[in-house]
mmCIF file with all atom_site columns, C-alpha atoms in Angstrom:
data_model
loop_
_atom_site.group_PDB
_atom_site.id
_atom_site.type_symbol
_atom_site.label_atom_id
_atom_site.label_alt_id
_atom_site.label_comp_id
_atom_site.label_asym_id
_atom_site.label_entity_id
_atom_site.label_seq_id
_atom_site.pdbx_PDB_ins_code
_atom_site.Cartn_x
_atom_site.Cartn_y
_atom_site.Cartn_z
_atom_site.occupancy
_atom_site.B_iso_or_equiv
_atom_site.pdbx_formal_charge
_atom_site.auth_seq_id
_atom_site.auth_comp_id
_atom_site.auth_asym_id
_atom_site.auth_atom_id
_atom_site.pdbx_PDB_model_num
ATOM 1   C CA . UNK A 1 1   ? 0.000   0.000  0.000   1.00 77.00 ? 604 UNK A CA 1
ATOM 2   C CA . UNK A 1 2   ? 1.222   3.387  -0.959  1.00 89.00 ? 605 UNK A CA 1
ATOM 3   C CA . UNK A 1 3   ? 1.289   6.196  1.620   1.00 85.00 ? 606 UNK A CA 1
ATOM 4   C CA . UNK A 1 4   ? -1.120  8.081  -0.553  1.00 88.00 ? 607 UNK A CA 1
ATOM 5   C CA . UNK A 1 5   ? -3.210  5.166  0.105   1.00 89.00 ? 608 UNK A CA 1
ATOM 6   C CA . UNK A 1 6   ? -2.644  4.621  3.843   1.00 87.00 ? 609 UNK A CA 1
ATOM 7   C CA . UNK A 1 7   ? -3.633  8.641  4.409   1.00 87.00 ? 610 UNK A CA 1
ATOM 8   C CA . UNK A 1 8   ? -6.278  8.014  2.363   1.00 91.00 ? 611 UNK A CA 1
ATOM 9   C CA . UNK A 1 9   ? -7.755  5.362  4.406   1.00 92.00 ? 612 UNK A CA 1
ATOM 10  C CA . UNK A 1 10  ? -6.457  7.040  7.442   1.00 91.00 ? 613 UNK A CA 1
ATOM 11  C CA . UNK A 1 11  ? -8.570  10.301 6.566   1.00 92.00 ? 614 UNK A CA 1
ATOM 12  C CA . UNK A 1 12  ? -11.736 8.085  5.876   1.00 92.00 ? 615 UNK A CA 1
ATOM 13  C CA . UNK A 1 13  ? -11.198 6.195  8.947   1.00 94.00 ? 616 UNK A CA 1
ATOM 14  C CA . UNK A 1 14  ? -11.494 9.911  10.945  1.00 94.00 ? 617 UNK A CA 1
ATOM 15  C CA . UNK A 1 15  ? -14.140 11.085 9.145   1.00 95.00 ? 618 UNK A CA 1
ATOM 16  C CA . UNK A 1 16  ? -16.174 8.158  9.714   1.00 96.00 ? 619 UNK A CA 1
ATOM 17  C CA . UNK A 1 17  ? -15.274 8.324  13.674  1.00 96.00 ? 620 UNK A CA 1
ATOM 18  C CA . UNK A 1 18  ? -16.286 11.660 13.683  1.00 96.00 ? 621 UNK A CA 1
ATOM 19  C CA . UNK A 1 19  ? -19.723 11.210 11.875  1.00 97.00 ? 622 UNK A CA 1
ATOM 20  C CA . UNK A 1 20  ? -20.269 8.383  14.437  1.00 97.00 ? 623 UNK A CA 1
ATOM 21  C CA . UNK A 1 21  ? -19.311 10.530 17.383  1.00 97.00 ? 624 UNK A CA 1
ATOM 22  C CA . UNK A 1 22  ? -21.337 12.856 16.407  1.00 97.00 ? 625 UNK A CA 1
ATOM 23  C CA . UNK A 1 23  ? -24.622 11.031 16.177  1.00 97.00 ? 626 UNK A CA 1
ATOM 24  C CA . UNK A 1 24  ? -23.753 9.248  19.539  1.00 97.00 ? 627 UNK A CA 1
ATOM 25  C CA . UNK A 1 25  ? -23.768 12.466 21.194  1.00 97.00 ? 628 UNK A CA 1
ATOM 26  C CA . UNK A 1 26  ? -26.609 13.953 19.380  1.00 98.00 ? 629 UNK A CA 1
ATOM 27  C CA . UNK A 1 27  ? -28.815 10.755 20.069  1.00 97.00 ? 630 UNK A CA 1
ATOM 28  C CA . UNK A 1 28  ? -27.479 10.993 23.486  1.00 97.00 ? 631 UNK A CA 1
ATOM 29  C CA . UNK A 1 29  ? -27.484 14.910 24.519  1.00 97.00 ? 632 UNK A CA 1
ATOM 30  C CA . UNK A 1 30  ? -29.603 16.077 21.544  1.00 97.00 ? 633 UNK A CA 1
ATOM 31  C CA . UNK A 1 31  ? -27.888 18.118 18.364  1.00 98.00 ? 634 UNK A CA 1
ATOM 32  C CA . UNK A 1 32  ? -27.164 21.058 21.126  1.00 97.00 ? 635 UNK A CA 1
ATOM 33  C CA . UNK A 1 33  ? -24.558 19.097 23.027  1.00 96.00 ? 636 UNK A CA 1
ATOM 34  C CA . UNK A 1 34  ? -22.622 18.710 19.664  1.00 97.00 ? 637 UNK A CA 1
ATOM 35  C CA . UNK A 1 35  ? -19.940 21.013 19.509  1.00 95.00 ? 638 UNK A CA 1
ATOM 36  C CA . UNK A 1 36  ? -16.360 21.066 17.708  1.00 92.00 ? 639 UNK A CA 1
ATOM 37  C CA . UNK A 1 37  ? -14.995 21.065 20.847  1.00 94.00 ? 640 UNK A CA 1
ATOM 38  C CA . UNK A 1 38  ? -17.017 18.618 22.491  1.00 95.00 ? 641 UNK A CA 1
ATOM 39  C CA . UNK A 1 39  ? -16.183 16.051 19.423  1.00 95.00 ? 642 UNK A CA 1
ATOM 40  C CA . UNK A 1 40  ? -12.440 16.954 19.775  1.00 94.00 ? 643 UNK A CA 1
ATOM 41  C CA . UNK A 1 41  ? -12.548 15.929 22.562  1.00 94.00 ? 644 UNK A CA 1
ATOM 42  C CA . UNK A 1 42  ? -14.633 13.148 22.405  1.00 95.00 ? 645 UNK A CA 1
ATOM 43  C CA . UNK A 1 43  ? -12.363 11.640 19.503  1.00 93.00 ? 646 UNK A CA 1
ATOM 44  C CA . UNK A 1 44  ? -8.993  12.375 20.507  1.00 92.00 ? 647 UNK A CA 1
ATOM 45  C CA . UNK A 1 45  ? -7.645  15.007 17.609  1.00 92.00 ? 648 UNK A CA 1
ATOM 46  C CA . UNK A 1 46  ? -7.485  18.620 18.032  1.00 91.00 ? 649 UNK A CA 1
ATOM 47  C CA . UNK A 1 47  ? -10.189 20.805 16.396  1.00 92.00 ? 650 UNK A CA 1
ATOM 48  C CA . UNK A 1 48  ? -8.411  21.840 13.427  1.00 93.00 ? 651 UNK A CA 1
ATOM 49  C CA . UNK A 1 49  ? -8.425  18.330 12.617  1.00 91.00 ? 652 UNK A CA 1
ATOM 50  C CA . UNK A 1 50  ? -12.365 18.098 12.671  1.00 91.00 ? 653 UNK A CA 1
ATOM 51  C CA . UNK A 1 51  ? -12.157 21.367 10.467  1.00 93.00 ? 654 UNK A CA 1
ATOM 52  C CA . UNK A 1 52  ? -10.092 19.855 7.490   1.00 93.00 ? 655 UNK A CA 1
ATOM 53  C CA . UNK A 1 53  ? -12.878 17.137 7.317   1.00 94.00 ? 656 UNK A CA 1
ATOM 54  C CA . UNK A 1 54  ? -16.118 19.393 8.067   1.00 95.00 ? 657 UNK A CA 1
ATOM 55  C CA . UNK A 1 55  ? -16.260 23.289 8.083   1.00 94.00 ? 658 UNK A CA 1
ATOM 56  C CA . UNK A 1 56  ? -18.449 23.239 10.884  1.00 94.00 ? 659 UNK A CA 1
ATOM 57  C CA . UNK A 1 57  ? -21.499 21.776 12.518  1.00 96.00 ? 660 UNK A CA 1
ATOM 58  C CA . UNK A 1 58  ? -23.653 22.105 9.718   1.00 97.00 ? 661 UNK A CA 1
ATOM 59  C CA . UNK A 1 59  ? -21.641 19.761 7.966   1.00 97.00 ? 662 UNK A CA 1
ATOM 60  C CA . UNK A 1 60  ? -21.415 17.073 10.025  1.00 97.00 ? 663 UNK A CA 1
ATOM 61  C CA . UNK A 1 61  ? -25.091 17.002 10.359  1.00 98.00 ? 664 UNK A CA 1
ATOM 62  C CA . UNK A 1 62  ? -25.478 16.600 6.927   1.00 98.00 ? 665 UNK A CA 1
ATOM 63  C CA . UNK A 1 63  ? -23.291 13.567 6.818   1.00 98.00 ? 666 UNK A CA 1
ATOM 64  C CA . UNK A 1 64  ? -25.230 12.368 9.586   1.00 98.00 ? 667 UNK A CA 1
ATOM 65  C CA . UNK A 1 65  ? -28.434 12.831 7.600   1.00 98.00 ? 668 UNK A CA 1
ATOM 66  C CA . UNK A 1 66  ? -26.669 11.092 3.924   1.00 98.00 ? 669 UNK A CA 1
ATOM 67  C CA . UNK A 1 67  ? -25.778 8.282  6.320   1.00 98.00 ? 670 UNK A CA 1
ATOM 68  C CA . UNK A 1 68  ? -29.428 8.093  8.255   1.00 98.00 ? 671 UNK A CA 1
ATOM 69  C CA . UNK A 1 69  ? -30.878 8.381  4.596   1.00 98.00 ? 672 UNK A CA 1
ATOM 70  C CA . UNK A 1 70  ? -28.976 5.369  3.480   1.00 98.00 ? 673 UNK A CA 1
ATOM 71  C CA . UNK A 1 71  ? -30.156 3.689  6.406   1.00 98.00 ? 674 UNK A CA 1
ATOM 72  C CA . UNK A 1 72  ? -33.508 4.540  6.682   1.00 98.00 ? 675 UNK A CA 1
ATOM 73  C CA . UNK A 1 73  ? -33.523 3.465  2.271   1.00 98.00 ? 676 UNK A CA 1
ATOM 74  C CA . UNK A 1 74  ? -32.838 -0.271 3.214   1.00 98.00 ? 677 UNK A CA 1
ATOM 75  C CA . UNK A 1 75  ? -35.269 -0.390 6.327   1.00 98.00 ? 678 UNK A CA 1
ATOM 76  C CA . UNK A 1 76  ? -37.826 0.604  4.624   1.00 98.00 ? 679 UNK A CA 1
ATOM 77  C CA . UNK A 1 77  ? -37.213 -1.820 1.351   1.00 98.00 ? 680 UNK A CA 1
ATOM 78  C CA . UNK A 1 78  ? -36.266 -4.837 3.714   1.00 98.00 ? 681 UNK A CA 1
ATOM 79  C CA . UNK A 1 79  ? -39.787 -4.172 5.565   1.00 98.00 ? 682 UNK A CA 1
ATOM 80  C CA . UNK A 1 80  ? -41.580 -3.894 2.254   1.00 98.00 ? 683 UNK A CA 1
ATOM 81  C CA . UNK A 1 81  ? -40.019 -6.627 0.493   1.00 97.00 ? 684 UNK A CA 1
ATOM 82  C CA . UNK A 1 82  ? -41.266 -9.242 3.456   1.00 96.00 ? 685 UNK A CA 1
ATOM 83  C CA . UNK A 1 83  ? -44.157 -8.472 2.804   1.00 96.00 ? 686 UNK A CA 1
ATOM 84  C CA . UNK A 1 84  ? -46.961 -9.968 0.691   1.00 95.00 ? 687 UNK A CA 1
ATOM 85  C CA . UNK A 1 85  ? -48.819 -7.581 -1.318  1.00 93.00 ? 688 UNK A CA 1
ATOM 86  C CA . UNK A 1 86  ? -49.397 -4.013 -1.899  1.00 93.00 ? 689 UNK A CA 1
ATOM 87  C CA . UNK A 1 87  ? -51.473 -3.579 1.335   1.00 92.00 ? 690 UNK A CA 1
ATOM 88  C CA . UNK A 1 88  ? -49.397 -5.211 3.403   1.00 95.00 ? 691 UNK A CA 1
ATOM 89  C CA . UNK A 1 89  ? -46.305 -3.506 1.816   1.00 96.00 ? 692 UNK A CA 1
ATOM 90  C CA . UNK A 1 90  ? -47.501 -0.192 2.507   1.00 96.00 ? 693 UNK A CA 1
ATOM 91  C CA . UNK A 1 91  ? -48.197 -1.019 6.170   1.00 96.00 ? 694 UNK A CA 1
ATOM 92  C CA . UNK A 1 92  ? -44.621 -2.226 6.571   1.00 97.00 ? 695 UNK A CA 1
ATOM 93  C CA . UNK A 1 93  ? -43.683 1.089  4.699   1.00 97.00 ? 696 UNK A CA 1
ATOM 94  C CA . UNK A 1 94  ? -45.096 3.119  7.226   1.00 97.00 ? 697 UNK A CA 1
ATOM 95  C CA . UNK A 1 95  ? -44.098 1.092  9.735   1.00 97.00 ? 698 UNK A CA 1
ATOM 96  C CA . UNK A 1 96  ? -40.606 0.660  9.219   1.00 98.00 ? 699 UNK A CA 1
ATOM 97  C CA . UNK A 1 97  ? -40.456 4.731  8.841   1.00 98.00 ? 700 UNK A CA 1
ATOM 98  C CA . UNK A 1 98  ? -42.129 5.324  11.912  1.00 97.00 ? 701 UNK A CA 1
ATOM 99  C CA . UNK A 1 99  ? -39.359 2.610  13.651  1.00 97.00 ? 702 UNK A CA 1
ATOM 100 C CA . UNK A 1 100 ? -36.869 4.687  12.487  1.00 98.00 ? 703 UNK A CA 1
ATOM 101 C CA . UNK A 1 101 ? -37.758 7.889  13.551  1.00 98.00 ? 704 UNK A CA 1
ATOM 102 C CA . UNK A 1 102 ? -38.295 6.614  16.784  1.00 96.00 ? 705 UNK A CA 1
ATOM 103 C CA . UNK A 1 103 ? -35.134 4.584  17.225  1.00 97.00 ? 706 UNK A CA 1
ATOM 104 C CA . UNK A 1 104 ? -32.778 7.490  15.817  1.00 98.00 ? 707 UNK A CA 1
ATOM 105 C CA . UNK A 1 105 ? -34.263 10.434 16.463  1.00 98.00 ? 708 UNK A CA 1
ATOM 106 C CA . UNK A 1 106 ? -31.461 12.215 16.616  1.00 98.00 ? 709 UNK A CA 1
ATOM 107 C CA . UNK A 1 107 ? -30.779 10.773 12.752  1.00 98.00 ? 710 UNK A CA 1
ATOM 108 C CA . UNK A 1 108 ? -34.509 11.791 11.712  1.00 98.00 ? 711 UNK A CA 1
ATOM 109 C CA . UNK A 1 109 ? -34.171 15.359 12.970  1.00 98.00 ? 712 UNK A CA 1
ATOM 110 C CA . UNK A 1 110 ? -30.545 15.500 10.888  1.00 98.00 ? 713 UNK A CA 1
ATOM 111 C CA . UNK A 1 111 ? -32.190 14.256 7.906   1.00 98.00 ? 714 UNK A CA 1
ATOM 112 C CA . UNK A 1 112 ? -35.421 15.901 7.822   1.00 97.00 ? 715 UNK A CA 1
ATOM 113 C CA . UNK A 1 113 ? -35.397 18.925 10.233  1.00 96.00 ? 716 UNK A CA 1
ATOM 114 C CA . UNK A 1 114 ? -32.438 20.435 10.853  1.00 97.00 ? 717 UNK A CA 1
ATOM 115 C CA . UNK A 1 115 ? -30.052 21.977 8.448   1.00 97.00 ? 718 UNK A CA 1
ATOM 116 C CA . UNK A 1 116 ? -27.018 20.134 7.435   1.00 97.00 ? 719 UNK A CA 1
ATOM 117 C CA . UNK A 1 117 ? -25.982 21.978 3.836   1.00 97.00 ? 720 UNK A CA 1
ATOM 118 C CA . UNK A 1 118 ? -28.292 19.650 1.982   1.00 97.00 ? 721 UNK A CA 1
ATOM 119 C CA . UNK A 1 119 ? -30.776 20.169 -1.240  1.00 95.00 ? 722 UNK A CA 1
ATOM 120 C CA . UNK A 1 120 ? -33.828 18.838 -1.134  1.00 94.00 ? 723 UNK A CA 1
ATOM 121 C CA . UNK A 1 121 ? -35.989 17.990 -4.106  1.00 91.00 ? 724 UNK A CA 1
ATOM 122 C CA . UNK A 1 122 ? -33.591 19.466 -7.136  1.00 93.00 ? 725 UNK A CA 1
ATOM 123 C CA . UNK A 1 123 ? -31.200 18.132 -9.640  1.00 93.00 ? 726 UNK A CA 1
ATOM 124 C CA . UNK A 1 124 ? -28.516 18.782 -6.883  1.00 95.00 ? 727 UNK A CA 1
ATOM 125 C CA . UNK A 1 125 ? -30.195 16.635 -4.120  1.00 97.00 ? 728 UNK A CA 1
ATOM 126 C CA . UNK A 1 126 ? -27.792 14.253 -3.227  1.00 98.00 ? 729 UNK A CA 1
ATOM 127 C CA . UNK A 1 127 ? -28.243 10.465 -4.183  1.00 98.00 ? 730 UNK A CA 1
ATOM 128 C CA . UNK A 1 128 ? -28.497 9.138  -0.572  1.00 98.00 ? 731 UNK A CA 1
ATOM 129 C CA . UNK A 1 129 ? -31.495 11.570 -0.388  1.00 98.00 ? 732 UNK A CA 1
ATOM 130 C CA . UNK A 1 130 ? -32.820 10.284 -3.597  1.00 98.00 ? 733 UNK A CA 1
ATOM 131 C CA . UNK A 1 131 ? -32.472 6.748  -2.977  1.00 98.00 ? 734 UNK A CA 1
ATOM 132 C CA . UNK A 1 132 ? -34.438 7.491  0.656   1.00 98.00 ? 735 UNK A CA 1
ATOM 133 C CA . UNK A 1 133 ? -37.173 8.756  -1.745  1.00 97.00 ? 736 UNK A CA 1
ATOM 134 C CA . UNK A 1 134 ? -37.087 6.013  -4.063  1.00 98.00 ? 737 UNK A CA 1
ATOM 135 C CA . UNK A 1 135 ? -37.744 3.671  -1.998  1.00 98.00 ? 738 UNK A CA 1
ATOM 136 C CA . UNK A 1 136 ? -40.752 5.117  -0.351  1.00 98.00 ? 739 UNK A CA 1
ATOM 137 C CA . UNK A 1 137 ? -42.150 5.562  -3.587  1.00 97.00 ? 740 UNK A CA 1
ATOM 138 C CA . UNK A 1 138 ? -41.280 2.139  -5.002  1.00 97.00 ? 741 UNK A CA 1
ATOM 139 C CA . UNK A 1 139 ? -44.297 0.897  -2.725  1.00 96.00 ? 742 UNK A CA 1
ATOM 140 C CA . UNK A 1 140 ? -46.150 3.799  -2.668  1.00 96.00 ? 743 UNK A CA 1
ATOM 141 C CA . UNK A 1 141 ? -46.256 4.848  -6.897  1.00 94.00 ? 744 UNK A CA 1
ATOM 142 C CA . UNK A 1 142 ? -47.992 1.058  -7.069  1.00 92.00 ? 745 UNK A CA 1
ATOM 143 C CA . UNK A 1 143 ? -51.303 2.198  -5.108  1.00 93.00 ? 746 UNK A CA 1
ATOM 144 C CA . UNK A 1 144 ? -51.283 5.532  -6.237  1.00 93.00 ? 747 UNK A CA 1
ATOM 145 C CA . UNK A 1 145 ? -53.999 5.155  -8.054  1.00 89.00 ? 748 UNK A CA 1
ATOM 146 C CA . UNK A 1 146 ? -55.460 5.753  -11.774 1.00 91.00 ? 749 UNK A CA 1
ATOM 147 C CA . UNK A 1 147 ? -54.602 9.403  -12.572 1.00 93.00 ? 750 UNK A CA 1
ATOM 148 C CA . UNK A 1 148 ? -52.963 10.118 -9.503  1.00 94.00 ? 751 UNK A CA 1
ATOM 149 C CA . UNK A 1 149 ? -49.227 11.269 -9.969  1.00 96.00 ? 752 UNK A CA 1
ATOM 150 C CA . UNK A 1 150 ? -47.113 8.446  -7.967  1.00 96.00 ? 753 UNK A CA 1
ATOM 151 C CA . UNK A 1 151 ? -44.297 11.437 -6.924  1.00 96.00 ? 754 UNK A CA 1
ATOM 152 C CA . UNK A 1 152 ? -46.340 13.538 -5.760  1.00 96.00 ? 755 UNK A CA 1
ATOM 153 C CA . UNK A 1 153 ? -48.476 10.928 -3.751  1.00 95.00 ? 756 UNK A CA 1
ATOM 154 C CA . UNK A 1 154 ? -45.575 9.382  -2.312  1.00 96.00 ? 757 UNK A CA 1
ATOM 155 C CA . UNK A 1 155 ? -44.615 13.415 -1.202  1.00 96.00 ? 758 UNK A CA 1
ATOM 156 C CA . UNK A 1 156 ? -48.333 13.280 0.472   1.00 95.00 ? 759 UNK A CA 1
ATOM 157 C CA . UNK A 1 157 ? -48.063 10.283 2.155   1.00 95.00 ? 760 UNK A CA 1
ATOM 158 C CA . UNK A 1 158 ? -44.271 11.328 3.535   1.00 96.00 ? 761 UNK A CA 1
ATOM 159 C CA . UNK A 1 159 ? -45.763 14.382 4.980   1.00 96.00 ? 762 UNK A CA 1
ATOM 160 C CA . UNK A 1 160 ? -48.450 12.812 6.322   1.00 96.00 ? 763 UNK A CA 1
ATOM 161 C CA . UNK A 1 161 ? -46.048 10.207 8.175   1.00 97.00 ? 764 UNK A CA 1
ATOM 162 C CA . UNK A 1 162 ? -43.890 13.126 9.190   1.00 97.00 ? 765 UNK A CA 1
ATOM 163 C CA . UNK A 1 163 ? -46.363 14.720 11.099  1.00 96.00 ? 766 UNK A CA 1
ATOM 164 C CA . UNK A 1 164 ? -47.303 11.202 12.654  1.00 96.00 ? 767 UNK A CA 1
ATOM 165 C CA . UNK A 1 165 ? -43.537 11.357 13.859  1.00 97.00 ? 768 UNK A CA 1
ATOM 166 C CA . UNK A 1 166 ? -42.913 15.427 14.418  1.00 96.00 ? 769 UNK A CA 1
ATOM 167 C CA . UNK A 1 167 ? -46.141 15.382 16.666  1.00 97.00 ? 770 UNK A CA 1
ATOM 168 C CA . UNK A 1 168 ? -45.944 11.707 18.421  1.00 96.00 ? 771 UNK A CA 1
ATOM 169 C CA . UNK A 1 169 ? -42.969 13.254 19.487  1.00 95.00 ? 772 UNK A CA 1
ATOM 170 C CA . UNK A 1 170 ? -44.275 16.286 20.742  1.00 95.00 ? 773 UNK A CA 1
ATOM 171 C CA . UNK A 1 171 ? -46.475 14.601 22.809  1.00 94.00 ? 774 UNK A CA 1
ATOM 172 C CA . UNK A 1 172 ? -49.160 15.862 20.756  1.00 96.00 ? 775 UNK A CA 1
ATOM 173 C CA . UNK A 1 173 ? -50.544 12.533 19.824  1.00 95.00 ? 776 UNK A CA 1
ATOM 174 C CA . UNK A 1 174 ? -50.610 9.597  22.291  1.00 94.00 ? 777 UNK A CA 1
ATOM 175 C CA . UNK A 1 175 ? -48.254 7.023  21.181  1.00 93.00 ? 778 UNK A CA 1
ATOM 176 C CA . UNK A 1 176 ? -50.757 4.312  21.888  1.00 94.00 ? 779 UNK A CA 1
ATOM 177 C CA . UNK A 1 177 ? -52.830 4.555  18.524  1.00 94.00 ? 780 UNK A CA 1
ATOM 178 C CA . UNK A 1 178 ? -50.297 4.899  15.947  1.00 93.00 ? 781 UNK A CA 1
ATOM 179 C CA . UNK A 1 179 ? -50.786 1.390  14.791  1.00 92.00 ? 782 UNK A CA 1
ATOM 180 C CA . UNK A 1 180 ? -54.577 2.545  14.442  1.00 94.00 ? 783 UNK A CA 1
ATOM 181 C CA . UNK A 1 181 ? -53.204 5.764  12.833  1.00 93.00 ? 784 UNK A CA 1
ATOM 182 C CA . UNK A 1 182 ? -50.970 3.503  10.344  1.00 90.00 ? 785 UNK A CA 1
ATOM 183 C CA . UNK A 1 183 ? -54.497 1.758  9.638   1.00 91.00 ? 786 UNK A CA 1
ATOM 184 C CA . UNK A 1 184 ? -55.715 4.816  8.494   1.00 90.00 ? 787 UNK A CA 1
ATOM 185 C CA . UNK A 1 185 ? -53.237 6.010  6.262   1.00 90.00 ? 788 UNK A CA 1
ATOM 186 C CA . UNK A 1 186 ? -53.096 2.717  4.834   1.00 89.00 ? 789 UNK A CA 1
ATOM 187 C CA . UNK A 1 187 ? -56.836 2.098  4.126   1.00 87.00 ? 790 UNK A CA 1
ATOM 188 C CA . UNK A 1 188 ? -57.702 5.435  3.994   1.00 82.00 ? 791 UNK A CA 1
ATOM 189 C CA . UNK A 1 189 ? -55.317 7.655  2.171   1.00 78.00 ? 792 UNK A CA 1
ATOM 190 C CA . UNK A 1 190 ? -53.579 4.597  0.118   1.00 69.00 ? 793 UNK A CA 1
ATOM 191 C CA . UNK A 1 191 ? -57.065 3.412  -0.783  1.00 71.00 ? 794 UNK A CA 1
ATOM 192 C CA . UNK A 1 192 ? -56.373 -0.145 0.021   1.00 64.00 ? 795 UNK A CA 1
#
């Protein structure tokens, strides 16, 4: 291995630490407690370190939110592609979302809420972003429905499982009846 190589990997190995300290300490302490500081000295390298990889704290939490995007892509195809038909996949879709959001919250808020340098529905948008869209509308385009536009139903059905997550967590819904709320969107809004 050249040395070119080794700092290469050696650079990608610290950038990868610091992504994953990061979202430690956010899931942890919430995206407040994560500071440049606080991951310097979390990971052992001084802050200019953490600046030659990320210019700042906006960056970082867009890594975060490519890397929860990529994540939350395959949870939500593994849940879909257990299941037998469209109903059924849809349910798992939602599901698997809402799993998610509640397991890494921290994650969700990087990817969805907070800003982390990304673009969002343009040419730009980065694929990890895409991909997380894709496969929400993989399932969802199929049940769109006869003259209904499957982007822009997948888009409706997102929001309306955002706000399922954004006000569950808020305490503004009672946790209890999301499985009756998944019913809903399912029978109701995905016409199945």
């Amino acid at each position: 291995m050249s040395v070119q190589e080794r700092k290469e990997r050696e650079r990608a190995s610290r950038e990868r630490l610091i992504v994953a300290t990061a979202r430690e300490l956010a899931e942890q302490q919430g995206w407040d407690a994560v500071t440049t500081r606080r991951l310097a000295e979390r990971i052992e390298y001084s802050q200019p370190v953490l600046y030659s990889h990320f210019r700042g704290k906006r960056e970082i939490i867009g890594a975060v939110a490519l890397e929860g995007a990529t994540e939350m892509a395959a949870a939500v195809r593994a849940a879909t592609s257990a299941a037998d038909g469209p109903r059924a996949r849809v349910a798992a879709l939602a599901r698997a979302y809402l799993d998610f959001a509640a397991r890494n919250p921290a994650v969700y808020d990087a990817i969805f809420q907070l800003d982390g340098g990304l673009a969002y529905a343009r040419e730009d948008t980065p694929e990890p972003l895409k991909d997380a869209f894709a496969a929400l509308l993989e399932t969802l385009g199929e049940v769109a429905g006869e003259g209904v536009h499957p982007g822009l139903f997948t888009e409706t059905f997102w929001a309306a499982l955002h706000g399922l997550v954004t006000l569950t967590r808020a305490r503004r819904l009672p946790p209890e009846h999301t499985e009756v709320r998944v019913g809903l969107l399912v029978d109701r809004l995905a016409a199945l």
